[in-house]
Amino acid sequence: MHQYDLIVVGSGPAGRRAAIQAAKLDKKVLVVEQGRRVGGVSVHTGTIPSKTLRETALNLSGWRERGFYGRSYRVKQEISAEDLRRRLLITLDHEVDVLEHQFARNRVQHIRGKASFVSKDTMQIVKDDDDIVQVTGKSILLAVGTRPYRPDSIPFDNKTVLDSDELLEIHNLPRSIVVIGAGVIGIEYATIFSALDAAVTVIDPKSTLLDFIDKEIIEDFTYQLRDRNMKLLLGQKAEKVEKLPDGKIAVTVDTGRRIVADMVLYAAGRVGATDTLNLSAAGLEADSRGRLRVNPETFETAVAGIYAAGDVVGFPSLASTSMEQGRIAARVAVGAMAKEPQKYFPYGIYAVPEISTCGLTEEEMRERGIPYECGVARFRETSRGHIMGLDSGLLKLIFSLKTRRLLGVHIVGEGATELVHIGQAVLNLKGTVEYFVENTFNYPTLAEAYKIAGLDAWNRMGEKRTEDTPAETVQLTDAATPTTVEANVTVEKKKASSK
């Protein structure tokens, strides 16, 4: 029997961050991974592969240069599945190498095998050679992630009817594809294939797209998709998927419409990979989608000493937030102090174009009854956008009229997932519209869109009145910043100079 301070099941973003955090606190840690290599779904079939596929598609197709050279422009005339896979394998090898080095450097032990509970503190691991090992942990963290939902009614064959994991193994790029499911994964892959000039049809029973994103951003995004001839069959349900004698696939929707394509991607949801864990032996129970309920502050499950983090606990199911969940869970599990996570985190959708958002949407502002004003900037209004040949791209900022604070940042367009971090920082630091108006941004950059959007809102909000934020309320306590007295002096000097 092997004993550990923390046993981590799964080596994806949540699992690896948790393991390394506990090891840095001088705890004995074991990671159990059933995959061929460490890294979990994120490295091998999810985040890293899909983003690598996207980048390769955009580079080889010349997508980013078409604003200047026209829609017929190509970097490589004939793009094959092998072209996409070559870069993917290089990237995955690098990710695995870095992760294995991190485990070795921090003395994290890891075993390849399938883990299941024997009791709430003991797990059985069946290794590849059928050797069985039992381990006990003072705490156990489940970071097993999710897998694609595969209903029996869909004739999956790993060639022409696939789920999102199988898509990475295709040998030929389709000239036409139907994507069933307009969630994040479905939309990302649909737009990637569209950038590769495949005819794409998206089917989803919901009449709206990505409801958690600001409606104005989605309207702009949807316009761009339809402008390049993507078919969006929203509010329509795929009732039948059948293989035709000529090798094509036919999808029939409940409206009677029938779409024939070379390939079908089924991307309508994922389920937690908890069915092999023997949760009942530990006193745990998953929901209908295989997910576990946890305390949102500690990530402890209903059973003391057992934690869960990452996609297996549900929304937001992001690699970035999963890492932070794993770190917090590990600290709590080994008895270390853990700060509450930041209230606002960025959400990135790596579609073509990218979407990224942080904070409240305009719809949420209305629901909460918060008086607000919006500022909007389009990338074509920036010199950098013109240099890059961008004719689309939108940045939207939402401010409280009462406090003038930034409460939401929403971006669609090139580099959205990078640009959002400026807004995220200002939002979490409770910055106001004045930051964007008074701050200097590098020129020419897309980040200038923040100043344009800030000025757009400021023009309607008006200049800040002195009585809105009296000097005596400014509290600057950081050693690297002026004292409260110095801050007041600075404010008074500004008043005098303005006279």
Steps between C-alpha positions, in 0.01 A plus 500: 500500500644836390403813693490855370399843621308559176389264225404675177299306242557659160788711366310766305515873591334454842689182590848613406465841663370338819779243509777753451348740755483226766855386418628855542350489850723197571219249481525147362291497182390230258340564160305221331444533125327239287598656167803398295686811611456763769306816417140382499230602256629858486834399346398205286147553368371836629647844557851469354411290191201711398692826540799357311266386223350849487836675477627262232182543295521879516869503407486255209177640358626859512181598682653799678625654173178473300394850607777628273532235231143376461312184592683292241838557670675184628838436661474130404265411219430140603473454877482140626414343833865400525603867481283569805612190688873568454492822702262344750738215586792740549291712737372202700850354542617836636209527745554147634874556534445819701247330726717194566790731582281695745398177675860383522630837623238517773528129590142421411451127456270384221356164399333401175185304572129507583409610851185414694391540862525218752399732783491873549877519558621197303524450125579200285712555189497247217818556300550424130666168578196406716702542817276635778622754753311641798580850626363710784488876523429747777314687224392406148438736209292388203603685185386243245348746254231415247451307177268561204135404542422221251130411467415155360293657221811643329690249278855592604764333283817701572521592130204702378285525815718612788511660842741782584771261628497292183510806276873540565571163336337562161702410189322721249359851531130512407369735233174522696420436866193510725564594864228389741522722807563875511679509834859619541662185358259473207537866403881491530534204265229624264679832446840330464367282216335805348840674497627195308226570243278205586124549466379503861151452643437536874187348656379567854156472666551832679393808308788707637876465492729501806252660739760587765671745262384861462225512237659781297823299470307193385310706242830623356647148512194343334507761223862411423419127482207549265700747292739219408209270414485283813151354547362537854190287554411620848178395672510177300574152633697230317265201506683252281856440383547236231779377275430503127621239246740751342679552832340833584295572812143632508364692798124553528369773729157528659391765250532243223820645360765249388868593479753276324870539580835320494527495879297550818644626827281431803591756766185523711637485852750314714469272804721468807741206482394367841328173409809284566592655836263287712379817671252314720786338691601849612144615569487723193241532226527676163213677322339380176789645299767337716596824675576555868363772727757689710530791739587788261748649747693187602404252225434234761226251414227378734756254643764660723850460364390440141525793259417553133613767253498575129243404241360223721337765723331675205490865393712680395703197381803707396861388516592831666238481775565126544862575586396750765239260640763229528745731675241615753375146562853375560578774750180435693555124486845518659399759760656811343337841474314561177369834380160523335536506120459827315136587440540568130686262268533514121312261277666422168340339196758414235269521204579687179468782598589471869261605775604593851303648786542594864249643747134582452316502168261779404210259560624429855530873570133543411393201708680642805359847444843665480499832307776471240664637191686316223801594293572326171807491275548321170841364408488673161501831691854428624811550290620151590171355383543676167860377471381143565223532243222446753152595385333343805556484875316666786591596858224596742539643851218532754521758782284575803353849475504536879858393577647536146664160558561254218265204550532311173737459206395308187705447185452323167779503246869435444693460827190526722628239747820701551343846508243408765763490775535879500131532577515215751772676700316832504175327593646303792689806623174701491624744238276765343443642155764764577772232483435443131462871420817609683724197441752479215500192276773396259444629148409338271336209685161335519508586872425859395144379457472527879563875484256541211229305686576687822465835327181383331345433842656808664351729233151396615576466873659842526804607699538378856389755757739567788233419758457151350831384654629744766876502543476396865343165403798394288686229692838401357671269747742306279865580579568559131233771475466843663350523847148632550637844586721503188204395287293788637780743425517370144126546458517856635786583262294377206211723612729803522661438161159463336406849622 
